[in-house]
Every structure is written in structure tokens, then in C-alpha cells.
mmCIF file with all atom_site columns, C-alpha atoms in Angstrom:
data_model
loop_
_atom_site.group_PDB
_atom_site.id
_atom_site.type_symbol
_atom_site.label_atom_id
_atom_site.label_alt_id
_atom_site.label_comp_id
_atom_site.label_asym_id
_atom_site.label_entity_id
_atom_site.label_seq_id
_atom_site.pdbx_PDB_ins_code
_atom_site.Cartn_x
_atom_site.Cartn_y
_atom_site.Cartn_z
_atom_site.occupancy
_atom_site.B_iso_or_equiv
_atom_site.pdbx_formal_charge
_atom_site.auth_seq_id
_atom_site.auth_comp_id
_atom_site.auth_asym_id
_atom_site.auth_atom_id
_atom_site.pdbx_PDB_model_num
ATOM 1   C CA . MET A 1 1   ? 56.070 17.383 -44.846 1.00 61.00 ? 1   MET A CA 1
ATOM 2   C CA . THR A 1 2   ? 53.894 15.335 -42.385 1.00 61.00 ? 2   THR A CA 1
ATOM 3   C CA . GLN A 1 3   ? 50.333 16.805 -41.580 1.00 61.00 ? 3   GLN A CA 1
ATOM 4   C CA . PRO A 1 4   ? 47.225 15.460 -39.875 1.00 60.00 ? 4   PRO A CA 1
ATOM 5   C CA . ILE A 1 5   ? 44.528 13.219 -42.035 1.00 59.00 ? 5   ILE A CA 1
ATOM 6   C CA . PRO A 1 6   ? 42.208 15.692 -44.632 1.00 57.00 ? 6   PRO A CA 1
ATOM 7   C CA . ASN A 1 7   ? 39.227 15.575 -43.705 1.00 53.00 ? 7   ASN A CA 1
ATOM 8   C CA . PRO A 1 8   ? 37.173 15.502 -47.125 1.00 53.00 ? 8   PRO A CA 1
ATOM 9   C CA . SER A 1 9   ? 33.680 14.622 -45.624 1.00 49.00 ? 9   SER A CA 1
ATOM 10  C CA . GLY A 1 10  ? 33.485 17.098 -42.924 1.00 49.00 ? 10  GLY A CA 1
ATOM 11  C CA . ARG A 1 11  ? 33.008 14.600 -40.403 1.00 44.00 ? 11  ARG A CA 1
ATOM 12  C CA . ASP A 1 12  ? 36.117 14.111 -37.298 1.00 46.00 ? 12  ASP A CA 1
ATOM 13  C CA . LEU A 1 13  ? 38.960 11.306 -37.782 1.00 56.00 ? 13  LEU A CA 1
ATOM 14  C CA . THR A 1 14  ? 40.032 9.047  -35.976 1.00 72.00 ? 14  THR A CA 1
ATOM 15  C CA . THR A 1 15  ? 43.540 7.922  -36.358 1.00 86.00 ? 15  THR A CA 1
ATOM 16  C CA . PRO A 1 16  ? 44.362 5.854  -38.682 1.00 92.00 ? 16  PRO A CA 1
ATOM 17  C CA . THR A 1 17  ? 44.287 1.561  -37.376 1.00 93.00 ? 17  THR A CA 1
ATOM 18  C CA . SER A 1 18  ? 47.092 -0.140 -37.192 1.00 93.00 ? 18  SER A CA 1
ATOM 19  C CA . ASP A 1 19  ? 45.949 -2.179 -40.303 1.00 95.00 ? 19  ASP A CA 1
ATOM 20  C CA . GLU A 1 20  ? 45.001 1.378  -42.385 1.00 95.00 ? 20  GLU A CA 1
ATOM 21  C CA . ARG A 1 21  ? 48.821 2.041  -41.901 1.00 96.00 ? 21  ARG A CA 1
ATOM 22  C CA . THR A 1 22  ? 50.494 -0.930 -42.299 1.00 96.00 ? 22  THR A CA 1
ATOM 23  C CA . TRP A 1 23  ? 48.904 -0.658 -46.068 1.00 96.00 ? 23  TRP A CA 1
ATOM 24  C CA . ALA A 1 24  ? 49.855 2.732  -46.169 1.00 96.00 ? 24  ALA A CA 1
ATOM 25  C CA . ILE A 1 25  ? 53.766 1.799  -45.366 1.00 97.00 ? 25  ILE A CA 1
ATOM 26  C CA . LEU A 1 26  ? 53.347 -0.861 -48.016 1.00 96.00 ? 26  LEU A CA 1
ATOM 27  C CA . GLY A 1 27  ? 52.161 1.874  -50.421 1.00 94.00 ? 27  GLY A CA 1
ATOM 28  C CA . HIS A 1 28  ? 54.967 3.607  -49.925 1.00 95.00 ? 28  HIS A CA 1
ATOM 29  C CA . LEU A 1 29  ? 57.543 0.898  -50.091 1.00 96.00 ? 29  LEU A CA 1
ATOM 30  C CA . ALA A 1 30  ? 55.202 -0.813 -53.109 1.00 93.00 ? 30  ALA A CA 1
ATOM 31  C CA . ALA A 1 31  ? 57.376 1.152  -54.854 1.00 91.00 ? 31  ALA A CA 1
ATOM 32  C CA . ILE A 1 32  ? 60.468 0.834  -53.812 1.00 92.00 ? 32  ILE A CA 1
ATOM 33  C CA . VAL A 1 33  ? 60.062 -3.139 -54.376 1.00 92.00 ? 33  VAL A CA 1
ATOM 34  C CA . ALA A 1 34  ? 58.374 -2.817 -58.040 1.00 89.00 ? 34  ALA A CA 1
ATOM 35  C CA . ALA A 1 35  ? 61.281 -0.609 -58.268 1.00 86.00 ? 35  ALA A CA 1
ATOM 36  C CA . VAL A 1 36  ? 63.947 -3.807 -57.378 1.00 89.00 ? 36  VAL A CA 1
ATOM 37  C CA . ILE A 1 37  ? 61.749 -5.988 -59.386 1.00 90.00 ? 37  ILE A CA 1
ATOM 38  C CA . SER A 1 38  ? 61.542 -4.486 -62.797 1.00 84.00 ? 38  SER A CA 1
ATOM 39  C CA . VAL A 1 39  ? 64.775 -2.765 -62.294 1.00 79.00 ? 39  VAL A CA 1
ATOM 40  C CA . GLY A 1 40  ? 63.391 0.826  -62.261 1.00 72.00 ? 40  GLY A CA 1
ATOM 41  C CA . TRP A 1 41  ? 61.170 0.585  -65.136 1.00 78.00 ? 41  TRP A CA 1
ATOM 42  C CA . LEU A 1 42  ? 57.470 -0.295 -63.178 1.00 85.00 ? 42  LEU A CA 1
ATOM 43  C CA . SER A 1 43  ? 57.916 1.664  -59.638 1.00 85.00 ? 43  SER A CA 1
ATOM 44  C CA . PHE A 1 44  ? 54.141 2.766  -60.236 1.00 86.00 ? 44  PHE A CA 1
ATOM 45  C CA . VAL A 1 45  ? 52.907 -0.284 -60.472 1.00 89.00 ? 45  VAL A CA 1
ATOM 46  C CA . GLY A 1 46  ? 53.129 -1.615 -56.905 1.00 90.00 ? 46  GLY A CA 1
ATOM 47  C CA . PRO A 1 47  ? 51.586 1.370  -55.671 1.00 93.00 ? 47  PRO A CA 1
ATOM 48  C CA . LEU A 1 48  ? 48.534 1.864  -58.146 1.00 93.00 ? 48  LEU A CA 1
ATOM 49  C CA . VAL A 1 49  ? 47.760 -1.392 -57.072 1.00 94.00 ? 49  VAL A CA 1
ATOM 50  C CA . ILE A 1 50  ? 46.985 -0.616 -53.669 1.00 95.00 ? 50  ILE A CA 1
ATOM 51  C CA . TRP A 1 51  ? 45.442 2.701  -54.410 1.00 95.00 ? 51  TRP A CA 1
ATOM 52  C CA . ALA A 1 52  ? 42.760 0.197  -56.900 1.00 95.00 ? 52  ALA A CA 1
ATOM 53  C CA . ILE A 1 53  ? 42.450 -2.047 -53.892 1.00 94.00 ? 53  ILE A CA 1
ATOM 54  C CA . TYR A 1 54  ? 41.446 0.584  -51.196 1.00 92.00 ? 54  TYR A CA 1
ATOM 55  C CA . LYS A 1 55  ? 40.465 3.435  -53.042 1.00 90.00 ? 55  LYS A CA 1
ATOM 56  C CA . ASP A 1 56  ? 36.851 3.579  -51.547 1.00 92.00 ? 56  ASP A CA 1
ATOM 57  C CA . ARG A 1 57  ? 38.215 1.127  -48.493 1.00 92.00 ? 57  ARG A CA 1
ATOM 58  C CA . SER A 1 58  ? 40.217 4.507  -46.399 1.00 91.00 ? 58  SER A CA 1
ATOM 59  C CA . ALA A 1 59  ? 41.197 8.017  -47.493 1.00 93.00 ? 59  ALA A CA 1
ATOM 60  C CA . PHE A 1 60  ? 44.371 7.042  -45.708 1.00 95.00 ? 60  PHE A CA 1
ATOM 61  C CA . VAL A 1 61  ? 45.488 4.705  -47.700 1.00 95.00 ? 61  VAL A CA 1
ATOM 62  C CA . ARG A 1 62  ? 44.140 5.515  -50.796 1.00 95.00 ? 62  ARG A CA 1
ATOM 63  C CA . GLN A 1 63  ? 45.703 9.268  -49.984 1.00 95.00 ? 63  GLN A CA 1
ATOM 64  C CA . ALA A 1 64  ? 49.558 7.332  -49.397 1.00 95.00 ? 64  ALA A CA 1
ATOM 65  C CA . ALA A 1 65  ? 48.956 5.475  -52.447 1.00 95.00 ? 65  ALA A CA 1
ATOM 66  C CA . ALA A 1 66  ? 47.801 7.935  -55.093 1.00 96.00 ? 66  ALA A CA 1
ATOM 67  C CA . SER A 1 67  ? 50.790 10.385 -53.818 1.00 96.00 ? 67  SER A CA 1
ATOM 68  C CA . SER A 1 68  ? 53.342 7.640  -53.847 1.00 95.00 ? 68  SER A CA 1
ATOM 69  C CA . PHE A 1 69  ? 52.220 6.954  -57.308 1.00 95.00 ? 69  PHE A CA 1
ATOM 70  C CA . ASN A 1 70  ? 51.771 10.100 -58.192 1.00 95.00 ? 70  ASN A CA 1
ATOM 71  C CA . PHE A 1 71  ? 55.768 10.967 -57.244 1.00 95.00 ? 71  PHE A CA 1
ATOM 72  C CA . ASN A 1 72  ? 56.708 7.357  -58.980 1.00 93.00 ? 72  ASN A CA 1
ATOM 73  C CA . LEU A 1 73  ? 55.753 9.224  -62.522 1.00 93.00 ? 73  LEU A CA 1
ATOM 74  C CA . ALA A 1 74  ? 57.455 12.025 -61.355 1.00 93.00 ? 74  ALA A CA 1
ATOM 75  C CA . VAL A 1 75  ? 60.958 9.803  -61.276 1.00 93.00 ? 75  VAL A CA 1
ATOM 76  C CA . TRP A 1 76  ? 59.370 8.597  -64.174 1.00 92.00 ? 76  TRP A CA 1
ATOM 77  C CA . ALA A 1 77  ? 59.843 11.284 -65.943 1.00 93.00 ? 77  ALA A CA 1
ATOM 78  C CA . ALA A 1 78  ? 62.932 12.268 -64.534 1.00 93.00 ? 78  ALA A CA 1
ATOM 79  C CA . ILE A 1 79  ? 64.572 8.775  -65.220 1.00 92.00 ? 79  ILE A CA 1
ATOM 80  C CA . ILE A 1 80  ? 63.359 9.489  -69.491 1.00 93.00 ? 80  ILE A CA 1
ATOM 81  C CA . VAL A 1 81  ? 64.782 12.317 -69.436 1.00 94.00 ? 81  VAL A CA 1
ATOM 82  C CA . GLY A 1 82  ? 68.179 11.073 -68.230 1.00 94.00 ? 82  GLY A CA 1
ATOM 83  C CA . TRP A 1 83  ? 67.702 8.692  -71.511 1.00 93.00 ? 83  TRP A CA 1
ATOM 84  C CA . VAL A 1 84  ? 67.082 10.924 -73.885 1.00 94.00 ? 84  VAL A CA 1
ATOM 85  C CA . MET A 1 85  ? 69.867 13.522 -72.484 1.00 93.00 ? 85  MET A CA 1
ATOM 86  C CA . PHE A 1 86  ? 71.815 10.045 -72.440 1.00 94.00 ? 86  PHE A CA 1
ATOM 87  C CA . PHE A 1 87  ? 71.511 9.357  -75.789 1.00 93.00 ? 87  PHE A CA 1
ATOM 88  C CA . THR A 1 88  ? 73.056 12.471 -77.189 1.00 90.00 ? 88  THR A CA 1
ATOM 89  C CA . VAL A 1 89  ? 75.854 11.349 -75.789 1.00 83.00 ? 89  VAL A CA 1
ATOM 90  C CA . ILE A 1 90  ? 77.250 14.548 -75.337 1.00 88.00 ? 90  ILE A CA 1
ATOM 91  C CA . LEU A 1 91  ? 75.173 14.620 -72.046 1.00 91.00 ? 91  LEU A CA 1
ATOM 92  C CA . ILE A 1 92  ? 76.085 11.735 -70.763 1.00 93.00 ? 92  ILE A CA 1
ATOM 93  C CA . PRO A 1 93  ? 77.933 13.124 -67.399 1.00 94.00 ? 93  PRO A CA 1
ATOM 94  C CA . VAL A 1 94  ? 73.931 15.080 -66.888 1.00 94.00 ? 94  VAL A CA 1
ATOM 95  C CA . ALA A 1 95  ? 72.199 11.811 -67.545 1.00 94.00 ? 95  ALA A CA 1
ATOM 96  C CA . LEU A 1 96  ? 73.902 9.946  -64.775 1.00 96.00 ? 96  LEU A CA 1
ATOM 97  C CA . ILE A 1 97  ? 73.379 12.907 -62.067 1.00 96.00 ? 97  ILE A CA 1
ATOM 98  C CA . VAL A 1 98  ? 70.169 13.141 -63.082 1.00 95.00 ? 98  VAL A CA 1
ATOM 99  C CA . TRP A 1 99  ? 69.599 9.183  -62.662 1.00 94.00 ? 99  TRP A CA 1
ATOM 100 C CA . ILE A 1 100 ? 71.679 8.991  -59.558 1.00 96.00 ? 100 ILE A CA 1
ATOM 101 C CA . VAL A 1 101 ? 69.721 12.394 -57.800 1.00 96.00 ? 101 VAL A CA 1
ATOM 102 C CA . ALA A 1 102 ? 66.491 10.869 -58.940 1.00 94.00 ? 102 ALA A CA 1
ATOM 103 C CA . VAL A 1 103 ? 67.596 7.490  -57.596 1.00 93.00 ? 103 VAL A CA 1
ATOM 104 C CA . VAL A 1 104 ? 68.519 8.614  -54.514 1.00 96.00 ? 104 VAL A CA 1
ATOM 105 C CA . ALA A 1 105 ? 65.600 10.671 -53.845 1.00 95.00 ? 105 ALA A CA 1
ATOM 106 C CA . ALA A 1 106 ? 62.942 7.941  -54.752 1.00 94.00 ? 106 ALA A CA 1
ATOM 107 C CA . LEU A 1 107 ? 64.393 5.996  -51.813 1.00 95.00 ? 107 LEU A CA 1
ATOM 108 C CA . TRP A 1 108 ? 64.742 8.541  -49.417 1.00 97.00 ? 108 TRP A CA 1
ATOM 109 C CA . PHE A 1 109 ? 61.335 10.008 -50.015 1.00 97.00 ? 109 PHE A CA 1
ATOM 110 C CA . HIS A 1 110 ? 59.717 6.601  -50.346 1.00 96.00 ? 110 HIS A CA 1
ATOM 111 C CA . ILE A 1 111 ? 61.196 5.706  -47.006 1.00 97.00 ? 111 ILE A CA 1
ATOM 112 C CA . ARG A 1 112 ? 60.600 8.980  -44.357 1.00 97.00 ? 112 ARG A CA 1
ATOM 113 C CA . ALA A 1 113 ? 57.122 8.562  -46.209 1.00 97.00 ? 113 ALA A CA 1
ATOM 114 C CA . ALA A 1 114 ? 56.704 4.636  -45.288 1.00 97.00 ? 114 ALA A CA 1
ATOM 115 C CA . MET A 1 115 ? 57.957 5.781  -41.458 1.00 97.00 ? 115 MET A CA 1
ATOM 116 C CA . ALA A 1 116 ? 55.278 9.212  -41.317 1.00 96.00 ? 116 ALA A CA 1
ATOM 117 C CA . ALA A 1 117 ? 52.521 6.288  -42.363 1.00 96.00 ? 117 ALA A CA 1
ATOM 118 C CA . ASN A 1 118 ? 53.807 4.142  -39.847 1.00 96.00 ? 118 ASN A CA 1
ATOM 119 C CA . ARG A 1 119 ? 53.145 7.331  -37.248 1.00 95.00 ? 119 ARG A CA 1
ATOM 120 C CA . GLY A 1 120 ? 49.451 8.056  -38.595 1.00 94.00 ? 120 GLY A CA 1
ATOM 121 C CA . GLU A 1 121 ? 50.513 10.824 -40.603 1.00 94.00 ? 121 GLU A CA 1
ATOM 122 C CA . VAL A 1 122 ? 50.155 12.047 -44.235 1.00 93.00 ? 122 VAL A CA 1
ATOM 123 C CA . PHE A 1 123 ? 53.267 12.660 -46.034 1.00 94.00 ? 123 PHE A CA 1
ATOM 124 C CA . HIS A 1 124 ? 53.511 15.090 -48.899 1.00 94.00 ? 124 HIS A CA 1
ATOM 125 C CA . TYR A 1 125 ? 56.125 14.241 -51.564 1.00 94.00 ? 125 TYR A CA 1
ATOM 126 C CA . PRO A 1 126 ? 58.357 17.181 -52.797 1.00 91.00 ? 126 PRO A CA 1
ATOM 127 C CA . TRP A 1 127 ? 57.250 17.414 -56.603 1.00 88.00 ? 127 TRP A CA 1
ATOM 128 C CA . GLY A 1 128 ? 54.661 14.872 -58.349 1.00 85.00 ? 128 GLY A CA 1
ATOM 129 C CA . ILE A 1 129 ? 52.481 14.508 -61.365 1.00 88.00 ? 129 ILE A CA 1
ATOM 130 C CA . THR A 1 130 ? 49.172 14.274 -60.203 1.00 89.00 ? 130 THR A CA 1
ATOM 131 C CA . ILE A 1 131 ? 47.303 12.167 -61.765 1.00 89.00 ? 131 ILE A CA 1
ATOM 132 C CA . LEU A 1 132 ? 45.787 9.892  -58.977 1.00 87.00 ? 132 LEU A CA 1
ATOM 133 C CA . ARG A 1 133 ? 43.868 11.218 -55.734 1.00 84.00 ? 133 ARG A CA 1
#
């Protein structure tokens, strides 16, 4: 799940600075904060804001925020699928399971990603809808 920082430019990359690691951690954890504030509906906004600010400054922060955003889109899609199941009434138990799995997975993987960013490692989420790079 963790790998060294990718090197798209061909030049040697040093380990991320303390400031870059901090912003990468915030890129991962901003999704949790935004989800709590918006009751789960805007979890992708925090990583999107950090990506927009740092996309041209730091490849490490950009990658962290982009992967967090992409993962949140997949979680968001799972929650919407849960709502569709919920409205079919007969699938309410399945919807509850989908919601629980989505929320627990989001918390688990965002915390693991933040810990990897703290070590200066790139974290690859297990699934996501690739919009940002």
C-alpha cells in the first residue's frame, strides 16, 4: 500500500519536507473533517481545496490530496448506492451494511494514509474514481 514518492520528472526526489508531510496529512484527514461537518455529503471538498492550493507547489501533497479526493468519490458513490437500496425498502438491510462498510473503510484508509504521509510515503487507496492526478 505504501511506495516511495513517484518520480515523473526523472530527477531525484528528496524526502518530503516537514511542511509537505503536514499538508499531505491534512489532505488525507480533511476528508474526515469535511464529512463530519457536512454529515457525510462533502467529504471530497477538503482534499479538493488542498489539491487546488498545492497542485503546482508539491508533487507529494498533490498526490496525497488527489488520491484522497478520488477515494472519497468512490465512498460517496457507495453511499449513494446505499440510498438507492434504502428507497427500494426491501434492500434496507443491505443499504445499512453498505453504509457501515463505506464509513468504516473511509475512516480506516484515511487514517492509514495520514500515517503513511507522516512517514513521507505515498499511500495508494484500494479503490477510487480517478478524476484528479
